[in-house]
Amino acid sequence: MRLLNTMSGLAAALLAPLAMAGAGDDTYEPKAQQVNDNVYAIIGPTDARTYKNHGMNANYGVITTDEGVILIDAGPGAFSGPYIERAVAEVSDEPVRWVVNIGVQDHRWLGNDYFKRQGAEIIAFEQTVASQKAFADRHMSGRLPDALGDRFEGTEPAYAAQQLEGETAAITLGGTAIELSLTNAHFPGDAMAYLPEQDVVFTGDLVYVDRMLGIHPWSNPQNGLEAFKRLEGIDPEYVVPGHGRVSDMERARRDTGDYYDFLVNTIGQAARNFEPMSDVLSAHEDMEQFKHLEHYDSWHGTNMNRTFVLFEGM
Ligand SMILES: [Zn+2]
């Protein structure tokens, strides 16, 4: 009984900040939490895109400098822009001066236009921009506008004016060094950003913790595995995943790295060996190792299926 009381007390304490954030208004209010030094992360909810979270169910980066704020990914659109600005204002007096796009998924870049109109410079790899353009029509008429309704109004695609060539690039903004590299895992053109001085990596949608990553028809788990190995080579102290809480490499490996390894080296390998797909999928339906991940039930089967089909064609 005593244990029960303690636990419910703890649960109440954990829930209290959430309840306060929701008081009076039902709209998700992002907050920037410090990761290390001048580096902050906005950790979005791990559920789906909803009207309440206005599509901010992903993580974003905020880096403060004396010359202006660097935003890692722009958010889902025009509506979220002022919410991000308010989160930024709590940790810096400077405006958002640069937006670095490391993602091609809708809620990572459709906020570009808003920040561009506020005077920010958008920076991205050429390949990221090319992929955003290829997905723009789909994103402007897909799940995001469906979920957001009137909160999607005023959102328009906009692209980086400063485009980086190749697969890796080192830039310095406001005295902060950022090493960018393409991952091409969740979407073609996705990238990650390493801040060597602060030892933080923003992985974009390469890494998911707390929730299961999703393999879309355009995702590439082989690229994911290779990019994850490069991330392990960097071995940062702080990992800001695309979704889920700020982590270390151990958790990133457990929730994502090991899963890419399973997809490629178990499912992909079985496809290459011409094993029957239905046998392979049912043999690995029950993966105790990954069941702690949110959305396991809705994604695991699909992920195996898409990986099998991809490797069958290779
Ligand atoms: Zn995502």
PDB file of C-alpha atoms and ligand atoms in Angstrom:
ATOM      1  CA  MET A   1       0.000   0.000   0.000  1.00  0.00           C
ATOM      2  CA  ARG A   2       2.824   2.320   0.913  1.00  0.00           C
ATOM      3  CA  LEU A   3       4.528   1.562  -2.391  1.00  0.00           C
ATOM      4  CA  LEU A   4       1.324   2.288  -4.258  1.00  0.00           C
ATOM      5  CA  ASN A   5       0.977   5.662  -2.571  1.00  0.00           C
ATOM      6  CA  THR A   6       4.542   6.595  -3.409  1.00  0.00           C
ATOM      7  CA  MET A   7       4.035   5.632  -7.009  1.00  0.00           C
ATOM      8  CA  SER A   8       0.851   7.603  -7.451  1.00  0.00           C
ATOM      9  CA  GLY A   9       2.579  10.585  -5.852  1.00  0.00           C
ATOM     10  CA  LEU A  10       5.389  10.259  -8.354  1.00  0.00           C
ATOM     11  CA  ALA A  11       2.940   9.914 -11.226  1.00  0.00           C
ATOM     12  CA  ALA A  12       1.149  13.064 -10.097  1.00  0.00           C
ATOM     13  CA  ALA A  13       4.443  14.950  -9.910  1.00  0.00           C
ATOM     14  CA  LEU A  14       5.355  13.853 -13.427  1.00  0.00           C
ATOM     15  CA  LEU A  15       1.964  14.797 -14.796  1.00  0.00           C
ATOM     16  CA  ALA A  16       1.776  18.200 -13.148  1.00  0.00           C
ATOM     17  CA  PRO A  17       3.870  20.147 -15.711  1.00  0.00           C
ATOM     18  CA  LEU A  18       1.835  18.644 -18.538  1.00  0.00           C
ATOM     19  CA  ALA A  19      -1.418  19.632 -16.902  1.00  0.00           C
ATOM     20  CA  MET A  20      -0.120  23.170 -16.408  1.00  0.00           C
ATOM     21  CA  ALA A  21       0.966  23.488 -20.006  1.00  0.00           C
ATOM     22  CA  GLY A  22      -2.535  22.520 -21.092  1.00  0.00           C
ATOM     23  CA  ALA A  23      -4.326  24.883 -18.700  1.00  0.00           C
ATOM     24  CA  GLY A  24      -6.746  27.242 -20.386  1.00  0.00           C
ATOM     25  CA  ASP A  25      -5.589  26.417 -23.901  1.00  0.00           C
ATOM     26  CA  ASP A  26      -5.502  23.081 -25.624  1.00  0.00           C
ATOM     27  CA  THR A  27      -2.666  23.982 -27.984  1.00  0.00           C
ATOM     28  CA  TYR A  28       0.758  22.360 -27.592  1.00  0.00           C
ATOM     29  CA  GLU A  29       3.286  24.955 -26.471  1.00  0.00           C
ATOM     30  CA  PRO A  30       6.836  23.907 -27.366  1.00  0.00           C
ATOM     31  CA  LYS A  31       9.632  24.576 -24.874  1.00  0.00           C
ATOM     32  CA  ALA A  32      13.366  24.685 -25.510  1.00  0.00           C
ATOM     33  CA  GLN A  33      15.279  22.514 -23.036  1.00  0.00           C
ATOM     34  CA  GLN A  34      19.011  22.861 -22.581  1.00  0.00           C
ATOM     35  CA  VAL A  35      21.134  20.020 -23.953  1.00  0.00           C
ATOM     36  CA  ASN A  36      24.640  21.443 -23.460  1.00  0.00           C
ATOM     37  CA  ASP A  37      26.043  24.997 -23.360  1.00  0.00           C
ATOM     38  CA  ASN A  38      24.259  27.087 -26.004  1.00  0.00           C
ATOM     39  CA  VAL A  39      22.430  24.110 -27.491  1.00  0.00           C
ATOM     40  CA  TYR A  40      18.756  23.467 -26.771  1.00  0.00           C
ATOM     41  CA  ALA A  41      16.170  21.034 -28.077  1.00  0.00           C
ATOM     42  CA  ILE A  42      12.436  21.291 -28.532  1.00  0.00           C
ATOM     43  CA  ILE A  43      11.225  17.759 -27.824  1.00  0.00           C
ATOM     44  CA  GLY A  44       7.831  17.249 -29.426  1.00  0.00           C
ATOM     45  CA  PRO A  45       5.207  14.705 -28.401  1.00  0.00           C
ATOM     46  CA  THR A  46       5.703  11.188 -29.826  1.00  0.00           C
ATOM     47  CA  ASP A  47       2.102  10.780 -30.969  1.00  0.00           C
ATOM     48  CA  ALA A  48       0.679  11.492 -34.427  1.00  0.00           C
ATOM     49  CA  ARG A  49       0.171  14.871 -36.079  1.00  0.00           C
ATOM     50  CA  THR A  50      -2.869  16.358 -34.376  1.00  0.00           C
ATOM     51  CA  TYR A  51      -4.749  19.651 -34.341  1.00  0.00           C
ATOM     52  CA  LYS A  52      -3.665  20.097 -30.721  1.00  0.00           C
ATOM     53  CA  ASN A  53       0.065  19.607 -31.391  1.00  0.00           C
ATOM     54  CA  HIS A  54      -0.260  21.438 -34.749  1.00  0.00           C
ATOM     55  CA  GLY A  55       2.130  19.000 -36.413  1.00  0.00           C
ATOM     56  CA  MET A  56       4.985  19.580 -33.968  1.00  0.00           C
ATOM     57  CA  ASN A  57       5.307  15.877 -33.129  1.00  0.00           C
ATOM     58  CA  ALA A  58       9.049  15.917 -33.845  1.00  0.00           C
ATOM     59  CA  ASN A  59      12.215  17.383 -32.332  1.00  0.00           C
ATOM     60  CA  TYR A  60      13.895  20.641 -33.322  1.00  0.00           C
ATOM     61  CA  GLY A  61      17.150  22.312 -32.380  1.00  0.00           C
ATOM     62  CA  VAL A  62      17.771  25.807 -31.015  1.00  0.00           C
ATOM     63  CA  ILE A  63      21.352  27.081 -30.880  1.00  0.00           C
ATOM     64  CA  THR A  64      21.915  30.492 -29.345  1.00  0.00           C
ATOM     65  CA  THR A  65      24.759  32.759 -30.456  1.00  0.00           C
ATOM     66  CA  ASP A  66      25.581  36.460 -29.977  1.00  0.00           C
ATOM     67  CA  GLU A  67      24.798  37.040 -33.643  1.00  0.00           C
ATOM     68  CA  GLY A  68      21.410  35.331 -33.753  1.00  0.00           C
ATOM     69  CA  VAL A  69      19.692  32.021 -33.174  1.00  0.00           C
ATOM     70  CA  ILE A  70      20.193  28.941 -35.331  1.00  0.00           C
ATOM     71  CA  LEU A  71      17.136  26.744 -35.727  1.00  0.00           C
ATOM     72  CA  ILE A  72      17.590  23.110 -36.728  1.00  0.00           C
ATOM     73  CA  ASP A  73      14.500  22.404 -38.856  1.00  0.00           C
ATOM     74  CA  ALA A  74      11.686  24.856 -39.304  1.00  0.00           C
ATOM     75  CA  GLY A  75       8.592  23.123 -37.923  1.00  0.00           C
ATOM     76  CA  PRO A  76       5.412  22.208 -39.782  1.00  0.00           C
ATOM     77  CA  GLY A  77       4.134  25.547 -41.086  1.00  0.00           C
ATOM     78  CA  ALA A  78       2.941  29.084 -40.574  1.00  0.00           C
ATOM     79  CA  PHE A  79       0.924  28.339 -37.427  1.00  0.00           C
ATOM     80  CA  SER A  80       3.822  26.780 -35.498  1.00  0.00           C
ATOM     81  CA  GLY A  81       6.242  29.620 -36.341  1.00  0.00           C
ATOM     82  CA  PRO A  82       5.225  31.987 -33.505  1.00  0.00           C
ATOM     83  CA  TYR A  83       5.156  29.064 -31.047  1.00  0.00           C
ATOM     84  CA  ILE A  84       8.749  28.229 -31.942  1.00  0.00           C
ATOM     85  CA  GLU A  85       9.687  31.910 -31.658  1.00  0.00           C
ATOM     86  CA  ARG A  86       8.202  32.052 -28.146  1.00  0.00           C
ATOM     87  CA  ALA A  87      10.189  28.970 -27.133  1.00  0.00           C
ATOM     88  CA  VAL A  88      13.326  30.627 -28.560  1.00  0.00           C
ATOM     89  CA  ALA A  89      12.575  33.905 -26.748  1.00  0.00           C
ATOM     90  CA  GLU A  90      12.764  32.106 -23.400  1.00  0.00           C
ATOM     91  CA  VAL A  91      16.402  31.207 -24.005  1.00  0.00           C
ATOM     92  CA  SER A  92      17.671  34.091 -26.165  1.00  0.00           C
ATOM     93  CA  ASP A  93      17.013  37.764 -26.867  1.00  0.00           C
ATOM     94  CA  GLU A  94      18.203  37.275 -30.445  1.00  0.00           C
ATOM     95  CA  PRO A  95      15.897  36.481 -33.380  1.00  0.00           C
ATOM     96  CA  VAL A  96      16.083  33.310 -35.476  1.00  0.00           C
ATOM     97  CA  ARG A  97      18.708  34.302 -38.029  1.00  0.00           C
ATOM     98  CA  TRP A  98      19.437  30.945 -39.649  1.00  0.00           C
ATOM     99  CA  VAL A  99      17.370  27.827 -40.260  1.00  0.00           C
ATOM    100  CA  VAL A 100      19.314  24.685 -41.102  1.00  0.00           C
ATOM    101  CA  ASN A 101      17.100  22.080 -42.782  1.00  0.00           C
ATOM    102  CA  ILE A 102      18.217  18.555 -41.948  1.00  0.00           C
ATOM    103  CA  GLY A 103      14.923  16.895 -42.844  1.00  0.00           C
ATOM    104  CA  VAL A 104      12.578  16.322 -45.740  1.00  0.00           C
ATOM    105  CA  GLN A 105       9.526  15.162 -43.780  1.00  0.00           C
ATOM    106  CA  ASP A 106       6.668  17.698 -43.852  1.00  0.00           C
ATOM    107  CA  HIS A 107       6.945  18.855 -40.210  1.00  0.00           C
ATOM    108  CA  ARG A 108      10.670  19.552 -40.624  1.00  0.00           C
ATOM    109  CA  TRP A 109      10.602  22.075 -43.442  1.00  0.00           C
ATOM    110  CA  LEU A 110       7.137  23.485 -44.198  1.00  0.00           C
ATOM    111  CA  GLY A 111       7.868  26.170 -41.589  1.00  0.00           C
ATOM    112  CA  ASN A 112      10.643  27.556 -43.832  1.00  0.00           C
ATOM    113  CA  ASP A 113       8.400  30.150 -45.442  1.00  0.00           C
ATOM    114  CA  TYR A 114       7.403  31.611 -42.066  1.00  0.00           C
ATOM    115  CA  PHE A 115      11.009  32.101 -40.915  1.00  0.00           C
ATOM    116  CA  LYS A 116      12.080  33.347 -44.326  1.00  0.00           C
ATOM    117  CA  ARG A 117       9.403  36.060 -44.039  1.00  0.00           C
ATOM    118  CA  GLN A 118      10.869  37.008 -40.632  1.00  0.00           C
ATOM    119  CA  GLY A 119      14.234  37.517 -42.328  1.00  0.00           C
ATOM    120  CA  ALA A 120      15.968  34.212 -41.576  1.00  0.00           C
ATOM    121  CA  GLU A 121      18.383  32.598 -43.986  1.00  0.00           C
ATOM    122  CA  ILE A 122      17.563  28.984 -44.866  1.00  0.00           C
ATOM    123  CA  ILE A 123      20.499  26.603 -45.355  1.00  0.00           C
ATOM    124  CA  ALA A 124      20.368  23.006 -46.630  1.00  0.00           C
ATOM    125  CA  PHE A 125      22.140  20.461 -48.791  1.00  0.00           C
ATOM    126  CA  GLU A 126      21.221  20.613 -52.484  1.00  0.00           C
ATOM    127  CA  GLN A 127      19.967  17.039 -52.176  1.00  0.00           C
ATOM    128  CA  THR A 128      17.726  17.981 -49.253  1.00  0.00           C
ATOM    129  CA  VAL A 129      16.181  20.800 -51.289  1.00  0.00           C
ATOM    130  CA  ALA A 130      15.732  18.568 -54.362  1.00  0.00           C
ATOM    131  CA  SER A 131      13.942  15.983 -52.227  1.00  0.00           C
ATOM    132  CA  GLN A 132      11.752  18.612 -50.498  1.00  0.00           C
ATOM    133  CA  LYS A 133      10.697  19.816 -53.956  1.00  0.00           C
ATOM    134  CA  ALA A 134       9.909  16.249 -55.031  1.00  0.00           C
ATOM    135  CA  PHE A 135       7.698  15.731 -51.943  1.00  0.00           C
ATOM    136  CA  ALA A 136       6.143  19.226 -51.788  1.00  0.00           C
ATOM    137  CA  ASP A 137       2.821  18.427 -53.506  1.00  0.00           C
ATOM    138  CA  ARG A 138       2.334  15.328 -51.396  1.00  0.00           C
ATOM    139  CA  HIS A 139       3.116  17.219 -48.179  1.00  0.00           C
ATOM    140  CA  MET A 140       0.848  20.141 -49.068  1.00  0.00           C
ATOM    141  CA  SER A 141      -2.118  17.791 -49.519  1.00  0.00           C
ATOM    142  CA  GLY A 142      -1.334  14.900 -47.164  1.00  0.00           C
ATOM    143  CA  ARG A 143      -1.593  13.979 -43.504  1.00  0.00           C
ATOM    144  CA  LEU A 144      -0.442  17.352 -42.200  1.00  0.00           C
ATOM    145  CA  PRO A 145      -3.187  19.562 -43.719  1.00  0.00           C
ATOM    146  CA  ASP A 146      -5.705  16.804 -42.917  1.00  0.00           C
ATOM    147  CA  ALA A 147      -4.772  16.875 -39.240  1.00  0.00           C
ATOM    148  CA  LEU A 148      -4.307  20.644 -38.928  1.00  0.00           C
ATOM    149  CA  GLY A 149      -7.295  22.010 -40.809  1.00  0.00           C
ATOM    150  CA  ASP A 150      -7.386  25.809 -40.345  1.00  0.00           C
ATOM    151  CA  ARG A 151      -4.028  25.647 -38.541  1.00  0.00           C
ATOM    152  CA  PHE A 152      -2.403  24.760 -41.859  1.00  0.00           C
ATOM    153  CA  GLU A 153      -3.625  27.974 -43.544  1.00  0.00           C
ATOM    154  CA  GLY A 154      -0.902  30.301 -44.812  1.00  0.00           C
ATOM    155  CA  THR A 155       1.650  27.497 -45.089  1.00  0.00           C
ATOM    156  CA  GLU A 156       3.617  27.524 -48.321  1.00  0.00           C
ATOM    157  CA  PRO A 157       6.709  25.609 -49.440  1.00  0.00           C
ATOM    158  CA  ALA A 158       9.946  27.619 -49.373  1.00  0.00           C
ATOM    159  CA  TYR A 159      13.471  26.427 -49.949  1.00  0.00           C
ATOM    160  CA  ALA A 160      17.009  27.145 -48.820  1.00  0.00           C
ATOM    161  CA  ALA A 161      18.664  30.074 -50.557  1.00  0.00           C
ATOM    162  CA  GLN A 162      22.048  28.815 -49.442  1.00  0.00           C
ATOM    163  CA  GLN A 163      22.551  25.287 -50.733  1.00  0.00           C
ATOM    164  CA  LEU A 164      25.438  23.035 -49.798  1.00  0.00           C
ATOM    165  CA  GLU A 165      27.034  20.730 -52.340  1.00  0.00           C
ATOM    166  CA  GLY A 166      28.002  17.125 -51.762  1.00  0.00           C
ATOM    167  CA  GLU A 167      27.284  14.778 -48.882  1.00  0.00           C
ATOM    168  CA  THR A 168      29.171  16.481 -46.056  1.00  0.00           C
ATOM    169  CA  ALA A 169      29.673  20.156 -45.208  1.00  0.00           C
ATOM    170  CA  ALA A 170      31.221  22.158 -42.384  1.00  0.00           C
ATOM    171  CA  ILE A 171      29.665  25.543 -41.669  1.00  0.00           C
ATOM    172  CA  THR A 172      30.118  28.118 -38.922  1.00  0.00           C
ATOM    173  CA  LEU A 173      27.187  30.313 -37.909  1.00  0.00           C
ATOM    174  CA  GLY A 174      27.568  32.949 -35.206  1.00  0.00           C
ATOM    175  CA  GLY A 175      30.840  31.339 -34.176  1.00  0.00           C
ATOM    176  CA  THR A 176      29.251  27.892 -33.743  1.00  0.00           C
ATOM    177  CA  ALA A 177      30.719  25.107 -35.867  1.00  0.00           C
ATOM    178  CA  ILE A 178      28.272  22.636 -37.408  1.00  0.00           C
ATOM    179  CA  GLU A 179      29.287  19.520 -39.332  1.00  0.00           C
ATOM    180  CA  LEU A 180      26.529  18.301 -41.599  1.00  0.00           C
ATOM    181  CA  SER A 181      26.250  14.970 -43.379  1.00  0.00           C
ATOM    182  CA  LEU A 182      23.541  13.307 -45.405  1.00  0.00           C
ATOM    183  CA  THR A 183      21.914  10.184 -43.945  1.00  0.00           C
ATOM    184  CA  ASN A 184      19.325   9.451 -46.682  1.00  0.00           C
ATOM    185  CA  ALA A 185      17.559   7.063 -44.297  1.00  0.00           C
ATOM    186  CA  HIS A 186      13.981   8.099 -43.479  1.00  0.00           C
ATOM    187  CA  PHE A 187      13.716  10.329 -46.551  1.00  0.00           C
ATOM    188  CA  PRO A 188      16.234  10.768 -49.352  1.00  0.00           C
ATOM    189  CA  GLY A 189      18.028  14.025 -48.600  1.00  0.00           C
ATOM    190  CA  ASP A 190      17.787  13.717 -44.803  1.00  0.00           C
ATOM    191  CA  ALA A 191      20.874  14.806 -42.897  1.00  0.00           C
ATOM    192  CA  MET A 192      22.339  14.997 -39.395  1.00  0.00           C
ATOM    193  CA  ALA A 193      24.142  17.877 -37.686  1.00  0.00           C
ATOM    194  CA  TYR A 194      27.103  17.507 -35.316  1.00  0.00           C
ATOM    195  CA  LEU A 195      28.256  20.326 -33.056  1.00  0.00           C
ATOM    196  CA  PRO A 196      31.813  19.321 -32.114  1.00  0.00           C
ATOM    197  CA  GLU A 197      32.345  21.974 -29.418  1.00  0.00           C
ATOM    198  CA  GLN A 198      29.186  20.944 -27.560  1.00  0.00           C
ATOM    199  CA  ASP A 199      29.428  17.240 -28.505  1.00  0.00           C
ATOM    200  CA  VAL A 200      25.784  17.136 -29.587  1.00  0.00           C
ATOM    201  CA  VAL A 201      24.326  15.453 -32.665  1.00  0.00           C
ATOM    202  CA  PHE A 202      20.914  16.350 -34.032  1.00  0.00           C
ATOM    203  CA  THR A 203      20.182  13.134 -35.894  1.00  0.00           C
ATOM    204  CA  GLY A 204      16.972  14.186 -37.624  1.00  0.00           C
ATOM    205  CA  ASP A 205      14.849  11.172 -38.530  1.00  0.00           C
ATOM    206  CA  LEU A 206      17.847   8.837 -38.543  1.00  0.00           C
ATOM    207  CA  VAL A 207      17.273   8.071 -34.836  1.00  0.00           C
ATOM    208  CA  TYR A 208      14.013   7.530 -32.992  1.00  0.00           C
ATOM    209  CA  VAL A 209      13.973   6.766 -29.282  1.00  0.00           C
ATOM    210  CA  ASP A 210      10.967   5.876 -27.120  1.00  0.00           C
ATOM    211  CA  ARG A 211       8.961   5.226 -30.297  1.00  0.00           C
ATOM    212  CA  MET A 212       9.571   2.879 -33.170  1.00  0.00           C
ATOM    213  CA  LEU A 213      11.027   4.322 -36.358  1.00  0.00           C
ATOM    214  CA  GLY A 214       8.916   3.992 -39.481  1.00  0.00           C
ATOM    215  CA  ILE A 215      10.073   2.620 -42.818  1.00  0.00           C
ATOM    216  CA  HIS A 216       8.190   4.373 -45.618  1.00  0.00           C
ATOM    217  CA  PRO A 217       8.275   3.206 -49.244  1.00  0.00           C
ATOM    218  CA  TRP A 218      10.950   5.883 -49.846  1.00  0.00           C
ATOM    219  CA  SER A 219      12.970   5.053 -46.685  1.00  0.00           C
ATOM    220  CA  ASN A 220      16.216   3.113 -46.874  1.00  0.00           C
ATOM    221  CA  PRO A 221      17.194   0.995 -43.850  1.00  0.00           C
ATOM    222  CA  GLN A 222      20.543   0.118 -45.473  1.00  0.00           C
ATOM    223  CA  ASN A 223      21.403   3.831 -45.568  1.00  0.00           C
ATOM    224  CA  GLY A 224      20.083   4.041 -42.014  1.00  0.00           C
ATOM    225  CA  LEU A 225      22.450   1.331 -40.827  1.00  0.00           C
ATOM    226  CA  GLU A 226      25.423   2.947 -42.580  1.00  0.00           C
ATOM    227  CA  ALA A 227      24.601   6.423 -41.241  1.00  0.00           C
ATOM    228  CA  PHE A 228      24.135   4.968 -37.764  1.00  0.00           C
ATOM    229  CA  LYS A 229      27.655   3.507 -37.986  1.00  0.00           C
ATOM    230  CA  ARG A 230      28.951   6.983 -38.856  1.00  0.00           C
ATOM    231  CA  LEU A 231      27.069   8.331 -35.837  1.00  0.00           C
ATOM    232  CA  GLU A 232      28.771   5.673 -33.707  1.00  0.00           C
ATOM    233  CA  GLY A 233      32.078   6.858 -35.148  1.00  0.00           C
ATOM    234  CA  ILE A 234      31.297  10.375 -33.915  1.00  0.00           C
ATOM    235  CA  ASP A 235      30.149   8.896 -30.573  1.00  0.00           C
ATOM    236  CA  PRO A 236      28.638  12.151 -29.239  1.00  0.00           C
ATOM    237  CA  GLU A 237      27.848  12.646 -25.593  1.00  0.00           C
ATOM    238  CA  TYR A 238      24.371  13.969 -26.406  1.00  0.00           C
ATOM    239  CA  VAL A 239      22.024  12.605 -29.045  1.00  0.00           C
ATOM    240  CA  VAL A 240      18.983  14.674 -29.969  1.00  0.00           C
ATOM    241  CA  PRO A 241      16.937  12.162 -31.938  1.00  0.00           C
ATOM    242  CA  GLY A 242      14.307  13.003 -34.545  1.00  0.00           C
ATOM    243  CA  HIS A 243      11.664  11.773 -32.136  1.00  0.00           C
ATOM    244  CA  GLY A 244      11.828  10.988 -28.426  1.00  0.00           C
ATOM    245  CA  ARG A 245      13.851  12.337 -25.527  1.00  0.00           C
ATOM    246  CA  VAL A 246      17.439  13.614 -25.522  1.00  0.00           C
ATOM    247  CA  SER A 247      19.586  10.510 -25.185  1.00  0.00           C
ATOM    248  CA  ASP A 248      23.028   8.997 -25.116  1.00  0.00           C
ATOM    249  CA  MET A 249      24.458   6.585 -27.680  1.00  0.00           C
ATOM    250  CA  GLU A 250      23.450   3.582 -25.619  1.00  0.00           C
ATOM    251  CA  ARG A 251      19.772   4.392 -25.867  1.00  0.00           C
ATOM    252  CA  ALA A 252      20.083   5.412 -29.521  1.00  0.00           C
ATOM    253  CA  ARG A 253      21.654   2.032 -30.266  1.00  0.00           C
ATOM    254  CA  ARG A 254      19.017   0.114 -28.299  1.00  0.00           C
ATOM    255  CA  ASP A 255      16.005   1.891 -29.837  1.00  0.00           C
ATOM    256  CA  THR A 256      17.303   2.491 -33.390  1.00  0.00           C
ATOM    257  CA  GLY A 257      20.769   1.102 -34.228  1.00  0.00           C
ATOM    258  CA  ASP A 258      19.876  -2.433 -33.206  1.00  0.00           C
ATOM    259  CA  TYR A 259      16.639  -2.199 -35.163  1.00  0.00           C
ATOM    260  CA  TYR A 260      18.380  -1.106 -38.402  1.00  0.00           C
ATOM    261  CA  ASP A 261      20.756  -4.002 -37.812  1.00  0.00           C
ATOM    262  CA  PHE A 262      17.800  -6.394 -37.439  1.00  0.00           C
ATOM    263  CA  LEU A 263      16.030  -5.045 -40.530  1.00  0.00           C
ATOM    264  CA  VAL A 264      19.079  -5.192 -42.781  1.00  0.00           C
ATOM    265  CA  ASN A 265      20.935  -8.247 -41.490  1.00  0.00           C
ATOM    266  CA  THR A 266      17.965 -10.451 -40.611  1.00  0.00           C
ATOM    267  CA  ILE A 267      15.025  -9.402 -42.795  1.00  0.00           C
ATOM    268  CA  GLY A 268      17.047  -8.032 -45.717  1.00  0.00           C
ATOM    269  CA  GLN A 269      19.391 -10.995 -45.643  1.00  0.00           C
ATOM    270  CA  ALA A 270      16.461 -13.442 -45.685  1.00  0.00           C
ATOM    271  CA  ALA A 271      15.082 -11.663 -48.761  1.00  0.00           C
ATOM    272  CA  ARG A 272      18.460 -11.947 -50.472  1.00  0.00           C
ATOM    273  CA  ASN A 273      18.463 -15.658 -49.635  1.00  0.00           C
ATOM    274  CA  PHE A 274      15.071 -16.035 -51.352  1.00  0.00           C
ATOM    275  CA  GLU A 275      13.392 -17.241 -48.163  1.00  0.00           C
ATOM    276  CA  PRO A 276       9.565 -17.108 -48.310  1.00  0.00           C
ATOM    277  CA  MET A 277       8.417 -13.661 -47.161  1.00  0.00           C
ATOM    278  CA  SER A 278       5.438 -14.819 -45.086  1.00  0.00           C
ATOM    279  CA  ASP A 279       7.609 -17.296 -43.143  1.00  0.00           C
ATOM    280  CA  VAL A 280      10.265 -14.675 -42.446  1.00  0.00           C
ATOM    281  CA  LEU A 281       7.756 -12.060 -41.291  1.00  0.00           C
ATOM    282  CA  SER A 282       5.830 -14.383 -38.999  1.00  0.00           C
ATOM    283  CA  ALA A 283       9.056 -15.771 -37.490  1.00  0.00           C
ATOM    284  CA  HIS A 284       9.977 -12.215 -36.359  1.00  0.00           C
ATOM    285  CA  GLU A 285       6.535 -10.884 -35.504  1.00  0.00           C
ATOM    286  CA  ASP A 286       7.315 -11.024 -31.802  1.00  0.00           C
ATOM    287  CA  MET A 287      10.455  -9.024 -31.019  1.00  0.00           C
ATOM    288  CA  GLU A 288      10.579  -8.677 -27.243  1.00  0.00           C
ATOM    289  CA  GLN A 289      13.677  -6.486 -27.660  1.00  0.00           C
ATOM    290  CA  PHE A 290      11.702  -3.685 -29.318  1.00  0.00           C
ATOM    291  CA  LYS A 291       8.307  -3.981 -27.631  1.00  0.00           C
ATOM    292  CA  HIS A 292       9.029  -1.105 -25.252  1.00  0.00           C
ATOM    293  CA  LEU A 293       8.849   1.250 -28.233  1.00  0.00           C
ATOM    294  CA  GLU A 294       5.640   3.189 -28.729  1.00  0.00           C
ATOM    295  CA  HIS A 295       3.862   2.340 -32.035  1.00  0.00           C
ATOM    296  CA  TYR A 296       5.540  -1.106 -32.122  1.00  0.00           C
ATOM    297  CA  ASP A 297       2.198  -2.756 -32.940  1.00  0.00           C
ATOM    298  CA  SER A 298       1.354  -0.444 -35.815  1.00  0.00           C
ATOM    299  CA  TRP A 299       4.850  -0.221 -37.396  1.00  0.00           C
ATOM    300  CA  HIS A 300       6.894  -3.366 -36.832  1.00  0.00           C
ATOM    301  CA  GLY A 301       5.079  -5.548 -39.401  1.00  0.00           C
ATOM    302  CA  THR A 302       5.068  -2.767 -42.010  1.00  0.00           C
ATOM    303  CA  ASN A 303       8.778  -2.086 -41.432  1.00  0.00           C
ATOM    304  CA  MET A 304       9.712  -5.728 -41.978  1.00  0.00           C
ATOM    305  CA  ASN A 305       7.467  -5.956 -45.029  1.00  0.00           C
ATOM    306  CA  ARG A 306       8.932  -2.872 -46.723  1.00  0.00           C
ATOM    307  CA  THR A 307      12.492  -3.910 -45.903  1.00  0.00           C
ATOM    308  CA  PHE A 308      11.912  -7.369 -47.348  1.00  0.00           C
ATOM    309  CA  VAL A 309      10.486  -5.948 -50.572  1.00  0.00           C
ATOM    310  CA  LEU A 310      13.385  -3.478 -50.878  1.00  0.00           C
ATOM    311  CA  PHE A 311      16.051  -6.169 -50.476  1.00  0.00           C
ATOM    312  CA  GLU A 312      14.213  -8.591 -52.746  1.00  0.00           C
ATOM    313  CA  GLY A 313      14.819  -6.150 -55.570  1.00  0.00           C
ATOM    314  CA  MET A 314      18.523  -5.695 -54.778  1.00  0.00           C
TER     315      MET A 314
HETATM  316 ZN    ZN B   1       9.878  12.291 -38.346  1.00  0.00          ZN
END
